[in-house]
mmCIF file of C-alpha atoms in Angstrom:
data_model
loop_
_atom_site.group_PDB
_atom_site.id
_atom_site.type_symbol
_atom_site.label_atom_id
_atom_site.label_comp_id
_atom_site.label_asym_id
_atom_site.label_seq_id
_atom_site.Cartn_x
_atom_site.Cartn_y
_atom_site.Cartn_z
ATOM 1 C CA MET A 3 31.762 92.459 158.374
ATOM 2 C CA ASN A 4 31.871 93.817 161.825
ATOM 3 C CA ILE A 5 28.757 92.988 163.870
ATOM 4 C CA SER A 6 28.795 93.859 167.500
ATOM 5 C CA PHE A 7 27.818 91.423 170.257
ATOM 6 C CA SER A 8 25.012 93.711 171.402
ATOM 7 C CA ASN A 9 23.447 93.637 167.984
ATOM 8 C CA LEU A 10 23.364 89.835 168.062
ATOM 9 C CA ARG A 11 21.490 89.873 171.357
ATOM 10 C CA ILE A 12 18.941 92.275 169.967
ATOM 11 C CA HIS A 13 18.305 90.123 166.933
ATOM 12 C CA ARG A 14 17.945 86.953 169.114
ATOM 13 C CA GLY A 15 15.424 88.681 171.354
ATOM 14 C CA LEU A 16 13.438 89.792 168.364
ATOM 15 C CA ALA A 17 13.400 86.215 167.044
ATOM 16 C CA LEU A 18 12.124 84.694 170.361
ATOM 17 C CA ALA A 19 9.455 87.299 170.985
ATOM 18 C CA PRO A 20 6.751 85.712 168.758
ATOM 19 C CA LEU A 21 7.217 82.266 170.396
ATOM 20 C CA THR A 22 6.926 83.696 173.900
ATOM 21 C CA ALA A 23 3.827 85.597 172.953
ATOM 22 C CA LEU A 24 2.293 82.428 171.490
ATOM 23 C CA LEU A 25 2.940 80.494 174.722
ATOM 24 C CA LEU A 26 1.414 83.265 176.805
ATOM 25 C CA VAL A 27 -1.670 83.294 174.615
ATOM 26 C CA ALA A 28 -1.978 79.493 174.864
ATOM 27 C CA CYS A 29 -1.730 79.565 178.656
ATOM 28 C CA ALA A 30 -4.207 82.362 178.894
ATOM 29 C CA SER A 31 -6.710 80.464 176.714
ATOM 30 C CA SER A 32 -6.605 77.078 178.743
ATOM 31 C CA PRO A 33 -9.818 76.777 180.931
ATOM 32 C CA THR A 34 -9.390 76.026 184.661
ATOM 33 C CA SER A 35 -12.700 74.096 185.113
ATOM 34 C CA ASN A 36 -15.221 72.106 183.127
ATOM 35 C CA PRO A 37 -18.967 71.708 183.987
ATOM 36 C CA ALA A 38 -19.013 68.059 182.945
ATOM 37 C CA LEU A 39 -16.005 67.321 185.130
ATOM 38 C CA GLU A 40 -17.528 69.179 188.099
ATOM 39 C CA GLU A 41 -20.780 67.261 187.733
ATOM 40 C CA ALA A 42 -18.846 63.987 187.622
ATOM 41 C CA ARG A 43 -16.781 65.072 190.644
ATOM 42 C CA SER A 44 -19.917 65.859 192.659
ATOM 43 C CA LEU A 45 -21.388 62.474 191.779
ATOM 44 C CA TYR A 46 -18.142 60.746 192.736
ATOM 45 C CA SER A 47 -18.032 62.625 196.046
ATOM 46 C CA ARG A 48 -21.581 61.496 196.882
ATOM 47 C CA ALA A 49 -20.786 57.910 195.958
ATOM 48 C CA SER A 50 -17.492 57.724 197.852
ATOM 49 C CA SER A 51 -19.025 59.219 201.013
ATOM 50 C CA ASP A 52 -21.756 56.545 201.107
ATOM 51 C CA ALA A 53 -20.628 53.657 203.319
ATOM 52 C CA ASP A 54 -22.687 50.991 201.520
ATOM 53 C CA THR A 55 -21.426 52.175 198.128
ATOM 54 C CA ALA A 56 -17.805 52.349 199.283
ATOM 55 C CA ARG A 57 -18.083 48.829 200.706
ATOM 56 C CA SER A 58 -19.859 47.247 197.728
ATOM 57 C CA ALA A 59 -18.242 49.005 194.714
ATOM 58 C CA PRO A 60 -14.607 49.937 195.424
ATOM 59 C CA LEU A 61 -13.487 49.174 191.849
ATOM 60 C CA ASP A 62 -16.116 51.430 190.283
ATOM 61 C CA LEU A 63 -15.130 54.240 192.633
ATOM 62 C CA ARG A 64 -11.494 53.757 191.710
ATOM 63 C CA ARG A 65 -12.394 53.923 188.003
ATOM 64 C CA ALA A 66 -14.388 57.103 188.584
ATOM 65 C CA GLN A 67 -11.507 58.650 190.505
ATOM 66 C CA ASP A 68 -9.029 57.669 187.773
ATOM 67 C CA ALA A 69 -11.272 59.142 185.054
ATOM 68 C CA LEU A 70 -11.552 62.401 187.006
ATOM 69 C CA GLN A 71 -7.802 62.614 187.389
ATOM 70 C CA ARG A 72 -7.320 62.001 183.670
ATOM 71 C CA GLY A 73 -9.956 64.598 182.846
ATOM 72 C CA ASP A 74 -8.316 67.157 185.138
ATOM 73 C CA ALA A 75 -4.961 66.455 183.509
ATOM 74 C CA ALA A 76 -6.412 66.792 180.016
ATOM 75 C CA LEU A 77 -8.118 70.046 180.991
ATOM 76 C CA LYS A 78 -4.927 71.406 182.488
ATOM 77 C CA ALA A 79 -2.945 70.397 179.424
ATOM 78 C CA GLY A 80 -5.428 72.204 177.221
ATOM 79 C CA GLU A 81 -6.420 69.086 175.373
ATOM 80 C CA ASP A 82 -9.477 68.913 173.162
ATOM 81 C CA LEU A 83 -12.820 69.529 174.956
ATOM 82 C CA ASN A 84 -14.193 66.211 173.700
ATOM 83 C CA THR A 85 -11.343 64.399 175.433
ATOM 84 C CA VAL A 86 -12.045 66.175 178.723
ATOM 85 C CA GLU A 87 -15.767 65.462 178.556
ATOM 86 C CA HIS A 88 -15.094 61.835 177.612
ATOM 87 C CA TYR A 89 -13.215 61.398 180.887
ATOM 88 C CA ALA A 90 -16.041 63.198 182.691
ATOM 89 C CA TYR A 91 -18.531 60.776 181.118
ATOM 90 C CA LEU A 92 -16.457 57.782 182.217
ATOM 91 C CA ALA A 93 -16.275 59.189 185.751
ATOM 92 C CA ARG A 94 -20.058 59.727 185.867
ATOM 93 C CA GLN A 95 -20.758 56.238 184.589
ATOM 94 C CA SER A 96 -18.451 54.634 187.135
ATOM 95 C CA ALA A 97 -19.879 56.762 189.967
ATOM 96 C CA ASN A 98 -23.464 55.935 188.946
ATOM 97 C CA THR A 99 -22.598 52.246 188.744
ATOM 98 C CA ALA A 100 -21.087 52.466 192.223
ATOM 99 C CA LEU A 101 -24.216 54.203 193.569
ATOM 100 C CA GLN A 102 -26.425 51.519 192.032
ATOM 101 C CA SER A 103 -24.271 48.856 193.669
ATOM 102 C CA GLY A 104 -24.744 50.650 196.987
ATOM 103 C CA ASP A 105 -28.512 50.720 196.495
ATOM 104 C CA ILE A 106 -28.499 47.014 195.660
ATOM 105 C CA ALA A 107 -26.386 46.297 198.730
ATOM 106 C CA ARG A 108 -28.833 48.217 200.929
ATOM 107 C CA SER A 109 -31.757 46.345 199.392
ATOM 108 C CA GLU A 110 -30.039 43.020 199.974
ATOM 109 C CA GLN A 111 -29.290 44.017 203.547
ATOM 110 C CA ALA A 112 -32.937 44.964 204.024
ATOM 111 C CA VAL A 113 -34.039 41.630 202.545
ATOM 112 C CA THR A 114 -31.578 39.779 204.758
ATOM 113 C CA ALA A 115 -32.737 41.716 207.812
ATOM 114 C CA ALA A 116 -36.380 41.074 206.925
ATOM 115 C CA ALA A 117 -35.669 37.368 206.455
ATOM 116 C CA ALA A 118 -33.835 37.262 209.768
ATOM 117 C CA GLU A 119 -36.735 39.019 211.481
ATOM 118 C CA ARG A 120 -39.174 36.639 209.819
ATOM 119 C CA ASN A 121 -37.126 33.674 210.998
ATOM 120 C CA ARG A 122 -36.966 35.159 214.471
ATOM 121 C CA ILE A 123 -40.724 35.614 214.490
ATOM 122 C CA LEU A 124 -41.240 32.089 213.168
ATOM 123 C CA ILE A 125 -38.894 30.649 215.757
ATOM 124 C CA SER A 126 -40.597 32.690 218.444
ATOM 125 C CA ALA A 127 -43.997 31.572 217.171
ATOM 126 C CA ARG A 128 -42.858 27.957 217.084
ATOM 127 C CA GLY A 129 -41.523 28.378 220.587
ATOM 128 C CA ALA A 130 -44.817 29.882 221.703
ATOM 129 C CA GLU A 131 -46.720 27.090 219.952
ATOM 130 C CA ALA A 132 -44.458 24.542 221.582
ATOM 131 C CA ASP A 133 -45.024 26.182 224.958
ATOM 132 C CA GLN A 134 -48.764 26.167 224.337
ATOM 133 C CA ALA A 135 -48.621 22.545 223.237
ATOM 134 C CA ARG A 136 -46.646 21.609 226.339
ATOM 135 C CA ALA A 137 -49.053 23.563 228.526
ATOM 136 C CA GLN A 138 -52.020 21.881 226.824
ATOM 137 C CA ALA A 139 -50.404 18.481 227.249
ATOM 138 C CA GLU A 140 -49.783 19.235 230.912
ATOM 139 C CA ARG A 141 -53.398 20.355 231.363
ATOM 140 C CA GLU A 142 -54.610 17.179 229.673
ATOM 141 C CA ARG A 143 -52.276 15.107 231.837
ATOM 142 C CA GLN A 144 -53.577 16.814 234.964
ATOM 143 C CA GLN A 145 -57.160 16.326 233.799
ATOM 144 C CA ALA A 146 -56.471 12.665 233.093
ATOM 145 C CA GLU A 147 -54.813 12.315 236.490
ATOM 146 C CA LEU A 148 -57.773 14.048 238.122
ATOM 147 C CA ALA A 149 -60.202 11.798 236.251
ATOM 148 C CA ARG A 150 -58.204 8.737 237.291
ATOM 149 C CA SER A 151 -58.112 9.931 240.891
ATOM 150 C CA GLN A 152 -61.835 10.654 240.830
ATOM 151 C CA ALA A 153 -62.509 7.253 239.296
ATOM 152 C CA GLN A 154 -60.427 5.632 242.019
ATOM 153 C CA GLN A 155 -62.239 7.639 244.671
ATOM 154 C CA GLN A 156 -65.589 6.758 243.155
ATOM 155 C CA GLY A 157 -64.554 3.126 242.983
ATOM 156 C CA ALA A 158 -63.412 3.229 246.584
ATOM 157 C CA ALA A 159 -66.623 5.017 247.567
ATOM 158 C CA ALA A 160 -68.671 2.429 245.694
ATOM 159 C CA GLN A 161 -66.802 -0.377 247.404
ATOM 160 C CA ALA A 162 -67.256 1.332 250.753
ATOM 161 C CA ALA A 163 -70.951 1.801 250.014
ATOM 162 C CA GLN A 164 -71.272 -1.848 249.062
ATOM 163 C CA ALA A 165 -69.468 -2.792 252.241
ATOM 164 C CA ARG A 166 -71.811 -0.567 254.255
ATOM 165 C CA VAL A 167 -74.831 -2.107 252.558
ATOM 166 C CA ALA A 168 -73.533 -5.592 253.245
ATOM 167 C CA ARG A 169 -72.794 -4.701 256.856
ATOM 168 C CA LEU A 170 -76.195 -3.048 257.207
ATOM 169 C CA GLN A 171 -77.876 -6.127 255.824
ATOM 170 C CA GLN A 172 -75.981 -8.271 258.290
ATOM 171 C CA GLU A 173 -76.846 -5.946 261.150
ATOM 172 C CA MET A 174 -80.478 -5.803 260.126
ATOM 173 C CA ALA A 175 -80.529 -9.569 259.880
ATOM 174 C CA ALA A 176 -79.015 -9.786 263.356
ATOM 175 C CA LEU A 177 -81.674 -7.384 264.620
ATOM 176 C CA GLN A 178 -84.346 -9.299 262.699
ATOM 177 C CA ALA A 179 -85.493 -5.998 261.140
ATOM 178 C CA GLN A 180 -87.892 -6.047 258.205
ATOM 179 C CA GLN A 181 -87.796 -3.756 255.170
ATOM 180 C CA THR A 182 -91.038 -1.778 254.797
ATOM 181 C CA GLU A 183 -92.222 1.306 252.938
ATOM 182 C CA ARG A 184 -91.399 3.350 256.029
ATOM 183 C CA GLY A 185 -87.877 1.943 256.286
ATOM 184 C CA MET A 186 -86.346 -0.910 258.267
ATOM 185 C CA VAL A 187 -88.660 -1.893 261.117
ATOM 186 C CA LEU A 188 -87.520 -3.725 264.237
ATOM 187 C CA THR A 189 -90.362 -5.125 266.360
ATOM 188 C CA LEU A 190 -90.113 -5.685 270.108
ATOM 189 C CA GLY A 191 -92.891 -8.055 271.098
ATOM 190 C CA ASP A 192 -95.172 -8.118 274.129
ATOM 191 C CA VAL A 193 -93.021 -10.760 275.837
ATOM 192 C CA LEU A 194 -90.416 -8.064 276.602
ATOM 193 C CA PHE A 195 -92.842 -6.255 278.926
ATOM 194 C CA ASP A 196 -94.922 -7.422 281.887
ATOM 195 C CA THR A 197 -98.674 -7.091 281.442
ATOM 196 C CA GLY A 198 -99.755 -3.494 281.894
ATOM 197 C CA ARG A 199 -96.177 -2.412 282.602
ATOM 198 C CA ALA A 200 -93.708 -0.270 280.636
ATOM 199 C CA GLU A 201 -90.436 -1.564 282.106
ATOM 200 C CA LEU A 202 -88.322 -3.642 279.704
ATOM 201 C CA LYS A 203 -87.491 -7.196 280.659
ATOM 202 C CA PRO A 204 -83.840 -8.355 280.480
ATOM 203 C CA GLY A 205 -84.705 -10.377 277.399
ATOM 204 C CA ALA A 206 -84.793 -7.118 275.399
ATOM 205 C CA PHE A 207 -81.296 -6.031 276.366
ATOM 206 C CA ALA A 208 -79.361 -8.059 273.773
ATOM 207 C CA THR A 209 -81.480 -6.653 270.957
ATOM 208 C CA LEU A 210 -81.143 -3.102 272.286
ATOM 209 C CA ASP A 211 -77.368 -3.535 272.652
ATOM 210 C CA ARG A 212 -77.103 -4.462 268.969
ATOM 211 C CA LEU A 213 -79.409 -1.587 267.965
ATOM 212 C CA ALA A 214 -77.394 0.933 270.007
ATOM 213 C CA GLN A 215 -74.170 -0.283 268.381
ATOM 214 C CA PHE A 216 -75.792 0.031 264.968
ATOM 215 C CA MET A 217 -76.837 3.620 265.717
ATOM 216 C CA ARG A 218 -73.335 4.519 266.889
ATOM 217 C CA ASP A 219 -71.865 3.045 263.706
ATOM 218 C CA ASN A 220 -74.376 4.888 261.506
ATOM 219 C CA PRO A 221 -74.694 8.436 262.865
ATOM 220 C CA GLU A 222 -76.817 9.537 259.897
ATOM 221 C CA ARG A 223 -79.628 7.205 260.942
ATOM 222 C CA THR A 224 -82.630 8.242 263.037
ATOM 223 C CA LEU A 225 -85.274 6.283 264.920
ATOM 224 C CA ASP A 226 -89.033 6.560 265.243
ATOM 225 C CA ILE A 227 -90.166 4.441 268.195
ATOM 226 C CA GLU A 228 -93.890 3.635 268.155
ATOM 227 C CA GLY A 229 -95.750 1.981 271.028
ATOM 228 C CA HIS A 230 -98.861 -0.147 270.214
ATOM 229 C CA THR A 231 -101.492 -1.984 272.297
ATOM 230 C CA ASP A 232 -104.415 -4.281 271.680
ATOM 231 C CA SER A 233 -108.015 -3.141 272.016
ATOM 232 C CA THR A 234 -108.416 -4.301 275.611
ATOM 233 C CA GLY A 235 -108.955 -1.431 278.063
ATOM 234 C CA SER A 236 -109.754 2.209 277.561
ATOM 235 C CA ASP A 237 -108.276 4.304 274.798
ATOM 236 C CA ALA A 238 -106.666 6.667 277.305
ATOM 237 C CA LEU A 239 -104.999 3.819 279.155
ATOM 238 C CA ASN A 240 -103.768 2.240 275.936
ATOM 239 C CA LEU A 241 -102.359 5.536 274.617
ATOM 240 C CA ALA A 242 -100.544 6.210 277.883
ATOM 241 C CA LEU A 243 -99.135 2.669 278.095
ATOM 242 C CA SER A 244 -97.982 2.684 274.462
ATOM 243 C CA GLN A 245 -96.241 6.044 274.965
ATOM 244 C CA GLN A 246 -94.579 4.838 278.170
ATOM 245 C CA ARG A 247 -93.261 1.704 276.480
ATOM 246 C CA ALA A 248 -91.863 3.776 273.576
ATOM 247 C CA GLU A 249 -90.176 6.088 276.090
ATOM 248 C CA SER A 250 -88.784 3.089 277.952
ATOM 249 C CA VAL A 251 -87.093 1.831 274.778
ATOM 250 C CA ARG A 252 -85.754 5.318 274.044
ATOM 251 C CA GLY A 253 -84.318 5.587 277.549
ATOM 252 C CA ALA A 254 -82.562 2.233 277.177
ATOM 253 C CA LEU A 255 -80.944 3.358 273.889
ATOM 254 C CA VAL A 256 -79.865 6.718 275.306
ATOM 255 C CA ALA A 257 -78.328 4.865 278.256
ATOM 256 C CA ARG A 258 -76.326 2.879 275.691
ATOM 257 C CA GLY A 259 -74.845 5.993 274.074
ATOM 258 C CA VAL A 260 -77.371 6.914 271.385
ATOM 259 C CA ASP A 261 -78.073 10.650 271.056
ATOM 260 C CA GLY A 262 -81.632 11.258 272.241
ATOM 261 C CA GLY A 263 -82.029 13.949 269.581
ATOM 262 C CA ARG A 264 -82.014 11.216 266.948
ATOM 263 C CA ILE A 265 -85.016 9.456 268.492
ATOM 264 C CA VAL A 266 -88.718 10.349 268.298
ATOM 265 C CA THR A 267 -91.320 8.442 270.329
ATOM 266 C CA LYS A 268 -95.029 8.023 269.641
ATOM 267 C CA GLY A 269 -97.768 6.258 271.608
ATOM 268 C CA LEU A 270 -100.425 5.045 269.155
ATOM 269 C CA GLY A 271 -102.498 2.821 271.473
ATOM 270 C CA LYS A 272 -104.776 0.418 269.612
ATOM 271 C CA ALA A 273 -104.977 2.586 266.456
ATOM 272 C CA VAL A 274 -102.655 0.516 264.224
ATOM 273 C CA PRO A 275 -103.253 -3.205 264.758
ATOM 274 C CA VAL A 276 -101.352 -5.790 262.722
ATOM 275 C CA ALA A 277 -103.735 -8.630 263.563
ATOM 276 C CA SER A 278 -107.296 -9.193 264.733
ATOM 277 C CA ASN A 279 -108.054 -8.341 268.349
ATOM 278 C CA ASP A 280 -110.681 -11.108 268.407
ATOM 279 C CA THR A 281 -108.142 -13.796 269.313
ATOM 280 C CA GLY A 282 -105.524 -14.040 271.997
ATOM 281 C CA GLU A 283 -102.811 -14.616 269.418
ATOM 282 C CA GLY A 284 -103.876 -11.551 267.448
ATOM 283 C CA ARG A 285 -103.997 -9.348 270.536
ATOM 284 C CA GLN A 286 -100.496 -10.513 271.518
ATOM 285 C CA ARG A 287 -99.154 -9.506 268.088
ATOM 286 C CA ASN A 288 -100.781 -6.094 268.425
ATOM 287 C CA ARG A 289 -99.049 -5.463 271.771
ATOM 288 C CA ARG A 290 -95.666 -4.365 270.482
ATOM 289 C CA VAL A 291 -93.071 -1.600 270.088
ATOM 290 C CA GLU A 292 -91.950 -0.886 266.530
ATOM 291 C CA ILE A 293 -88.631 0.859 265.895
ATOM 292 C CA VAL A 294 -88.470 2.433 262.426
ATOM 293 C CA ILE A 295 -84.876 2.969 261.269
ATOM 294 C CA SER A 296 -84.445 5.639 258.608
ATOM 295 C CA ASN A 297 -81.820 8.072 257.272
ATOM 296 C CA THR A 298 -83.793 11.198 258.125
ATOM 297 C CA ARG A 299 -87.080 12.000 259.673
ATOM 298 C CA GLY A 300 -89.874 12.999 257.378
#
């Protein structure tokens, strides 16, 4: 049988034509995308772009990526739709798990930050409390020191006052002054003056020297100098003589350095006797100059 070479080629082409057509139909029927895969891809993209998720769940992201790649390959190969969607499901699950891990990581970071802030506040509060406690302790120390200083000052003042009282008592004893309701009273008797005269005799000088020194040592003290007479003679004469004798004593004290502004003089004549004028002894006692020593006039 004679069959030409060209006839063989025609028959081979006719035999391959159905197979080629089948392949073309298969390629034309394979889908290029799948909604489930696209949803999973979007979820994966959101998860992988989140820094907290990428840091906390790298394995889940890798699983999601691997499932997407397998799904894309299955889709491209035209595998069964259930297979493609199974890979899409796995990708979604892994992406969701990764996102949940990211949320947990953010929550833990927030808790950690809140705890750190709380600790900072507590430490700051403790520091403030410690500062307040130290300040309070310092105030109490200063108050205690002030109280101690005041107590020492009061003690020193009390001792000084006691010393002044003791010295005053000694000085009053030296002056032979007597305590009365009006104050300390020093009496200069009639023997220090000549009869009917106002000039002091030298016998009065020692007493006046001590009194002047006392007044210089005690500048807060004042003097009331009162002149007195007996009932002999006229009232006018007695008043004048008693005033002159009081002024004579004042002049002697001023001459010894006592400020005259601290001294008041009064001539009382026979008005304030201390004894009866019926006897010579009584009249002699009534002829006197009394010096009243006080803190203030009044």
